Coordinates of C-alpha atoms and ligand atoms in Angstrom, one line a residue:
M1 CA 94.1 79.4 48.9
K2 CA 93.5 83.1 48.3
G3 CA 91.0 83.1 51.1
G4 CA 93.6 81.5 53.4
I5 CA 96.2 84.2 52.6
A6 CA 93.5 86.9 53.1
I7 CA 92.7 85.5 56.6
A8 CA 96.4 85.2 57.5
I9 CA 96.8 88.9 56.8
A10 CA 93.5 90.1 58.1
V11 CA 93.7 88.4 61.5
P12 CA 97.0 89.9 62.7
L13 CA 95.9 93.3 61.2
A14 CA 92.7 93.2 63.2
M15 CA 94.7 92.3 66.3
L16 CA 97.1 95.2 65.7
A17 CA 94.3 97.6 65.2
G18 CA 92.6 96.3 68.4
T19 CA 95.8 96.9 70.4
A20 CA 96.3 100.3 69.0
F21 CA 92.7 101.2 69.9
M22 CA 93.2 100.0 73.5
L23 CA 96.4 102.0 73.9
W24 CA 94.7 105.1 72.5
W25 CA 91.7 104.6 74.7
R26 CA 93.8 104.1 77.9
R27 CA 95.9 107.2 77.1
N28 CA 92.8 109.3 76.7
Q29 CA 91.4 107.8 79.9
N30 CA 94.5 109.0 81.7
E31 CA 94.5 112.4 80.1
Y32 CA 91.0 113.1 81.1
A33 CA 91.2 111.4 84.5
P34 CA 89.9 113.7 87.2
P35 CA 92.6 115.7 89.1
R36 CA 94.5 113.8 91.8
P37 CA 92.7 114.0 95.1
V38 CA 93.9 116.6 97.7
L39 CA 94.9 114.0 100.2
G40 CA 97.7 112.6 98.2
T41 CA 99.7 111.9 101.3
T42 CA 100.6 109.2 103.8
S43 CA 97.9 109.3 106.4
P44 CA 98.8 109.0 110.0
P45 CA 98.4 105.5 111.5
Q46 CA 95.1 104.9 113.3
S47 CA 96.2 102.9 116.3
L48 CA 99.1 104.8 117.9
D49 CA 98.4 108.2 119.3
N50 CA 101.9 109.5 119.3
V51 CA 103.5 108.1 116.3
P52 CA 103.1 110.4 113.3
S53 CA 103.0 109.1 109.8
S54 CA 105.5 106.4 109.0
A55 CA 108.5 107.9 107.4
S56 CA 109.3 104.9 105.3
T57 CA 105.9 105.0 103.5
S58 CA 105.8 108.6 102.5
G59 CA 107.0 107.7 99.0
N60 CA 103.6 106.1 98.2
P61 CA 100.4 107.9 97.9
A62 CA 98.2 106.4 100.6
P63 CA 94.4 106.4 100.8
A64 CA 92.8 109.2 102.7
Q65 CA 92.3 108.6 106.4
Q66 CA 89.3 106.6 107.3
G67 CA 87.3 105.8 110.4
L68 CA 86.2 108.2 113.1
G69 CA 87.7 111.7 112.7
A70 CA 88.7 111.1 109.1
L71 CA 90.5 114.0 107.6
P72 CA 88.5 116.8 106.1
T73 CA 87.0 116.5 102.7
I74 CA 86.7 119.6 100.6
Q75 CA 84.7 120.1 97.5
R76 CA 87.1 121.5 95.0
A77 CA 86.2 124.0 92.4
S78 CA 87.2 122.4 89.1
P79 CA 89.1 123.1 86.9
P80 CA 91.6 125.0 89.1
D81 CA 90.8 128.4 88.5
R82 CA 94.0 129.9 87.2
R83 CA 92.6 130.0 83.6
A84 CA 89.4 131.6 84.8
A85 CA 91.5 134.3 86.5
R86 CA 93.5 134.9 83.3
K87 CA 90.3 135.1 81.4
R88 CA 89.0 137.8 83.7
G89 CA 91.9 139.9 82.3
L90 CA 93.4 143.1 83.6
L91 CA 91.1 145.7 85.1
P92 CA 91.1 149.4 84.1
P93 CA 92.3 151.7 86.9
E94 CA 88.9 153.1 87.6
A95 CA 87.3 149.6 88.1
V96 CA 86.3 148.4 91.6
I97 CA 86.1 145.0 93.1
T98 CA 84.5 143.4 96.1
F99 CA 86.0 140.7 98.1
A100 CA 82.8 138.7 98.2
E101 CA 83.2 138.4 94.5
E102 CA 86.9 137.6 94.7
R103 CA 86.2 134.8 97.2
K104 CA 83.5 133.4 95.0
A105 CA 85.8 133.5 92.0
A106 CA 88.4 131.6 93.9
A107 CA 85.8 129.3 95.4
I108 CA 87.5 129.4 98.8
D109 CA 84.4 129.6 101.0
E110 CA 84.2 125.8 101.0
V111 CA 87.7 125.6 102.5
F112 CA 86.8 128.1 105.2
A113 CA 83.5 126.2 105.8
A114 CA 85.5 123.0 106.2
L115 CA 87.8 124.7 108.6
E116 CA 84.9 125.7 110.7
R117 CA 83.0 122.5 110.3
E118 CA 85.8 120.0 110.9
L119 CA 87.7 121.7 113.6
V120 CA 86.5 122.5 117.1
G121 CA 88.2 125.5 118.9
L122 CA 91.6 126.5 117.5
V123 CA 90.4 130.1 117.2
P124 CA 93.8 131.7 116.9
V125 CA 94.8 129.2 114.2
K126 CA 91.6 129.8 112.2
K127 CA 92.2 133.5 112.5
Q128 CA 95.7 133.2 111.0
V129 CA 94.4 131.0 108.2
E130 CA 91.9 133.7 107.4
E131 CA 94.7 136.3 107.5
I132 CA 96.8 134.3 105.0
G133 CA 93.7 133.9 102.9
S134 CA 93.1 137.6 102.9
L135 CA 96.7 138.3 102.1
L136 CA 96.4 136.2 99.0
L137 CA 93.0 137.5 98.0
V138 CA 94.4 141.0 98.1
D139 CA 97.5 140.0 96.2
R140 CA 95.3 138.4 93.5
A141 CA 93.1 141.5 93.3
R142 CA 96.2 143.7 93.0
Q143 CA 97.4 141.6 90.1
R144 CA 94.2 142.1 88.3
F145 CA 94.9 145.9 88.4
G146 CA 98.4 145.2 87.2
L147 CA 100.0 146.0 90.6
M148 CA 102.8 143.6 90.5
A149 CA 104.7 142.6 93.6
P150 CA 106.8 139.6 94.6
R151 CA 104.7 136.6 95.6
P152 CA 104.2 136.6 99.4
N153 CA 106.4 134.2 101.3
L154 CA 104.2 131.3 102.2
H155 CA 106.5 128.9 104.1
M156 CA 105.1 128.1 107.5
C157 CA 105.8 126.6 110.8
F158 CA 103.1 124.7 112.8
T159 CA 104.0 124.2 116.5
G160 CA 102.0 122.1 118.9
A161 CA 101.8 118.7 120.7
P162 CA 100.6 115.6 118.8
G163 CA 97.0 115.4 117.9
T164 CA 96.4 119.2 118.0
G165 CA 95.3 119.4 114.4
K166 CA 98.5 120.4 112.6
T167 CA 98.3 117.9 109.8
T168 CA 94.6 118.5 109.4
V169 CA 95.1 122.3 109.0
G170 CA 98.1 121.5 106.7
L171 CA 95.7 119.7 104.3
L172 CA 93.2 122.5 104.4
M173 CA 96.0 125.1 103.9
A174 CA 97.1 123.1 100.8
S175 CA 93.6 123.3 99.4
L176 CA 93.3 127.0 100.2
L177 CA 96.6 127.8 98.4
H178 CA 95.5 125.7 95.4
Q179 CA 92.1 127.3 95.2
L180 CA 93.8 130.7 95.3
G181 CA 96.1 129.7 92.5
Y182 CA 99.3 129.8 94.6
L183 CA 99.9 126.0 94.3
E184 CA 99.6 124.2 91.0
Q185 CA 98.3 121.0 92.4
G186 CA 97.6 121.5 96.1
H187 CA 98.6 118.0 97.3
L188 CA 100.5 117.4 100.6
V189 CA 103.6 115.3 100.9
H190 CA 104.3 114.2 104.4
A191 CA 107.9 113.7 105.3
M192 CA 110.0 113.0 108.4
R193 CA 113.7 113.0 109.0
N194 CA 114.1 109.5 107.7
D195 CA 112.6 110.4 104.4
L196 CA 115.1 113.2 103.9
V197 CA 118.3 112.2 105.6
G198 CA 120.4 109.2 104.6
E199 CA 122.6 107.0 106.8
Y200 CA 125.7 107.1 104.6
I201 CA 127.6 109.8 102.6
G202 CA 125.9 110.6 99.3
Q203 CA 122.4 109.4 100.3
T204 CA 121.0 112.5 101.8
A205 CA 121.0 114.9 98.8
P206 CA 119.2 112.5 96.4
K207 CA 116.7 111.5 99.1
T208 CA 115.9 115.1 100.0
R209 CA 115.6 116.1 96.3
R210 CA 113.2 113.2 95.6
V211 CA 110.9 114.3 98.3
I212 CA 111.1 117.9 97.2
D213 CA 110.3 116.9 93.7
R214 CA 107.2 115.0 94.8
A215 CA 106.1 118.0 96.7
M216 CA 106.4 120.4 93.8
G217 CA 103.1 122.1 93.1
G218 CA 102.0 121.3 96.6
V219 CA 102.9 121.4 100.3
L220 CA 105.9 119.6 101.8
F221 CA 104.9 118.9 105.4
I222 CA 108.0 118.1 107.4
D223 CA 106.8 116.5 110.7
E224 CA 109.1 116.7 113.8
A225 CA 111.3 119.0 111.7
S226 CA 113.5 119.8 114.7
A227 CA 114.9 116.2 114.4
L228 CA 116.6 117.3 111.2
Y229 CA 119.2 119.1 113.3
Q230 CA 121.1 116.9 115.8
P231 CA 124.0 119.0 117.1
D232 CA 125.3 116.2 119.3
N233 CA 125.8 113.9 116.4
N234 CA 128.9 114.8 114.5
K235 CA 128.1 112.3 111.7
D236 CA 124.7 113.8 111.2
F237 CA 123.6 114.4 107.6
G238 CA 120.6 116.4 108.7
L239 CA 122.5 119.6 108.0
E240 CA 122.8 118.6 104.4
A241 CA 119.1 118.2 104.1
I242 CA 118.6 121.5 105.8
E243 CA 121.0 123.2 103.3
I244 CA 119.1 121.8 100.3
L245 CA 115.8 122.8 101.8
L246 CA 117.1 126.4 102.4
Q247 CA 118.1 126.7 98.9
V248 CA 115.0 125.3 97.4
M249 CA 112.7 127.3 99.7
E250 CA 114.3 130.4 98.4
N251 CA 114.9 129.6 94.7
E252 CA 111.7 127.7 94.1
R253 CA 109.4 129.4 96.5
D254 CA 106.9 130.1 93.8
K255 CA 106.4 126.4 93.2
F256 CA 105.8 124.8 96.5
V257 CA 105.3 125.6 100.2
V258 CA 107.1 124.1 103.1
I259 CA 105.4 123.6 106.4
L260 CA 107.7 122.7 109.3
A261 CA 105.8 121.0 112.2
G262 CA 106.8 120.1 115.7
Y263 CA 106.7 120.8 119.4
K264 CA 107.0 124.5 120.1
D265 CA 110.1 124.3 122.4
R266 CA 112.0 122.0 120.1
M267 CA 111.2 124.2 117.1
D268 CA 112.4 127.3 119.0
V269 CA 115.7 125.6 119.6
F270 CA 115.8 124.5 116.0
F271 CA 115.3 128.0 114.7
E272 CA 117.9 129.4 117.1
S273 CA 120.5 127.1 115.6
N274 CA 119.2 127.6 112.0
P275 CA 118.6 131.3 111.6
G276 CA 118.5 130.8 107.8
M277 CA 115.5 128.6 108.2
R278 CA 113.8 131.0 110.6
S279 CA 114.2 133.8 108.1
R280 CA 112.5 131.7 105.4
V281 CA 109.4 130.9 107.4
A282 CA 106.9 133.7 107.2
H283 CA 104.0 132.3 109.2
H284 CA 104.1 130.7 112.7
L285 CA 100.9 129.0 113.8
D286 CA 100.7 127.7 117.3
F287 CA 98.3 124.8 118.1
A288 CA 97.4 124.8 121.8
D289 CA 96.5 121.7 123.7
Y290 CA 92.8 121.2 124.0
D291 CA 91.0 121.4 127.3
V292 CA 88.6 118.7 128.4
D293 CA 85.4 120.5 127.1
E294 CA 87.1 120.9 123.7
L295 CA 88.1 117.3 123.6
I296 CA 84.6 116.2 124.4
A297 CA 83.2 118.5 121.7
I298 CA 85.8 117.0 119.3
G299 CA 84.6 113.6 120.2
R300 CA 81.0 114.6 119.5
V301 CA 81.9 115.9 116.1
M302 CA 83.8 112.7 115.3
L303 CA 80.8 110.5 116.4
E304 CA 78.2 112.6 114.7
R305 CA 80.1 112.3 111.4
S306 CA 79.7 108.5 111.8
N307 CA 76.2 108.5 113.1
Y308 CA 77.0 107.6 116.7
Y309 CA 76.4 109.5 119.9
L310 CA 77.2 109.2 123.6
S311 CA 74.4 108.6 126.1
E312 CA 74.4 111.1 129.0
E313 CA 76.2 108.5 131.2
A314 CA 78.6 107.7 128.5
E315 CA 79.6 111.3 128.2
A316 CA 80.2 111.6 131.9
A317 CA 82.3 108.4 131.8
F318 CA 84.2 109.8 128.8
R319 CA 84.9 113.0 130.6
E320 CA 86.3 111.2 133.6
Y321 CA 88.4 109.0 131.3
L322 CA 89.8 112.0 129.5
I323 CA 90.6 113.9 132.6
H324 CA 92.6 110.9 133.8
R325 CA 94.3 110.3 130.4
M326 CA 95.2 114.0 130.0
S327 CA 97.5 113.8 133.1
Q328 CA 99.3 110.8 131.7
P329 CA 102.3 110.8 129.4
L330 CA 101.8 110.1 125.7
F331 CA 98.4 111.7 125.8
A332 CA 97.8 112.9 122.2
N333 CA 94.9 115.3 122.3
A334 CA 92.3 114.8 119.6
R335 CA 94.1 111.7 118.4
S336 CA 93.6 110.1 121.8
V337 CA 90.0 111.0 121.6
R338 CA 89.7 109.4 118.2
N339 CA 91.4 106.2 119.3
E340 CA 89.4 105.8 122.4
L341 CA 86.2 106.3 120.4
E342 CA 87.3 103.7 118.0
R343 CA 87.7 101.4 120.9
A344 CA 84.3 102.4 122.2
R345 CA 82.9 101.5 118.9
L346 CA 84.4 98.1 119.1
R347 CA 83.1 97.5 122.6
H348 CA 79.7 98.7 121.5
A349 CA 79.6 96.4 118.6
H350 CA 80.7 93.5 120.8
R351 CA 78.1 94.3 123.4
L352 CA 75.3 94.2 120.9
A353 CA 76.5 91.3 118.8
A354 CA 77.2 89.2 121.8
D355 CA 73.5 89.3 122.8
Q356 CA 72.4 87.3 119.8
H357 CA 68.7 86.9 120.5
R358 CA 67.9 90.3 121.8
S359 CA 66.2 92.9 119.5
W360 CA 68.2 96.0 118.8
G361 CA 66.8 99.1 117.1
R362 CA 68.3 102.0 115.1
D363 CA 69.0 104.0 118.2
D364 CA 70.8 101.1 119.9
L365 CA 73.0 100.9 116.9
M366 CA 73.9 104.6 117.3
R367 CA 74.2 105.0 121.1
I368 CA 77.5 104.4 122.9
E369 CA 76.8 103.6 126.5
A370 CA 79.0 104.2 129.6
A371 CA 79.8 100.5 129.5
D372 CA 81.5 101.0 126.2
I373 CA 83.8 103.7 127.6
L374 CA 86.9 102.4 129.4
S375 CA 86.3 103.0 133.1
R376 CA 88.9 105.2 134.8
R377 CA 90.1 102.4 137.0
A378 CA 90.7 100.2 134.0
V379 CA 92.8 102.8 132.2
A380 CA 95.8 100.6 131.5
V381 CA 95.9 102.1 128.0
P382 CA 97.5 100.1 125.2
A383 CA 101.2 100.8 124.7
G384 CA 101.9 103.8 122.7
D385 CA 98.5 105.4 123.2
Ligands
ADP401 N1 90.1 120.9 116.6 C1 89.7 119.7 116.2 N2 88.4 119.4 115.9 C2 88.1 118.1 115.4 N3 89.0 117.2 115.2 C3 90.3 117.4 115.4 C4 90.7 118.7 115.9 N4 92.1 118.6 116.0 C5 92.5 117.4 115.6 N5 91.4 116.7 115.2 C6 91.4 115.3 114.7 O1 92.4 114.6 115.5 C7 93.2 113.7 114.7 C8 94.6 114.1 114.8 O2 94.8 115.4 114.3 P1 96.1 115.8 113.4 O3 95.8 116.9 112.5 O4 96.7 114.5 112.8 O5 97.1 116.3 114.6 P2 98.7 116.5 114.6 O6 99.1 116.6 113.1 O7 98.8 117.8 115.3 O8 99.3 115.4 115.3 C9 92.6 113.9 113.3 O9 91.7 112.8 113.1 C10 91.9 115.2 113.3 O10 90.9 115.3 112.4
MG402 MG1 100.5 115.2 112.4

């Protein structure tokens, strides 16, 4: 009898203890989980060259882009090195520093290496990213000597056609600002007009604020930002979103960075009508269209990353294909390169797999042939590409 009571008490107690242990364990797991990845953003769709990230999905963290031309990966210094900077303490006035050491302390060389490694051309853009890096390195160094100044304005505008590398550089910029201690988390939240602007009265403010809240500590990347302002539409709530952004960009500029992206001409018109926005954007980076040699070099980088290469004939065919595609509407620079190479990969696979009894070696599995590139005459490109 006594034994029965003891069991009746002991079993639920053991179960309770087990549950408590599980809860404790899971909480600790979360607390010590590694920092969220840099690419905590909706990634652009793979199939359509001209359609940027879907607005409706930007609320969910999406997996990093995959496939050929995947977005850059950066080795982060961990833990973020704010504490290390504090530990280094104030320097006496007679001290000296070198920027090699400062760069090392911020572990930003890997970001610049990724910029070089991942991106073909874009020389003026890379130079401006270096300049922004220098501005912040010097600002940090000044702080170490106790030379206080307001934090530099870091809101930016990236202009250029689709597929010219704006999102990619946005991600690298987020990493750079994080490494230098100017962003707490360094993630990037991608948003378009639909993510910020509601259809009915009362929807816009909470929508915009939700997106801004998600971007705190990171970069808010507003794609096709000029679409926020629609002067012809008198029921437009875009202005409400712009007003909120203006306020937050000023009042909370120490907590996040806004990057407005879009075509150059449209952004020029946008700034003309929104001088407040123009005055809040400190850095304008212009992404030029790529020429055919750059596009081929970009293709080569993308293929190399995936252990493919173009045969000599395939490269000639690819050049011919690109020259033709470049003159067509909806051409999307490096994104069109990526998409055509994805299709070439498919044709290559089909060509090999279809010949079931033939022997194929390692090199065959890597080499894209001219037959795998769409011939110029057959360029009836899929819709939207
Ligand atoms: N200069 C470049 N070198 C290598 N790849 C590039 C370059 N520019 C763009 N890409 C690749 O092309 C694709 C589209 O670039 P993305 O940054 O999304 O362009 P955008 O945001 O301007 O539309 C991505 O896969 C990106 O990595
Ligand atoms: Mg983009």
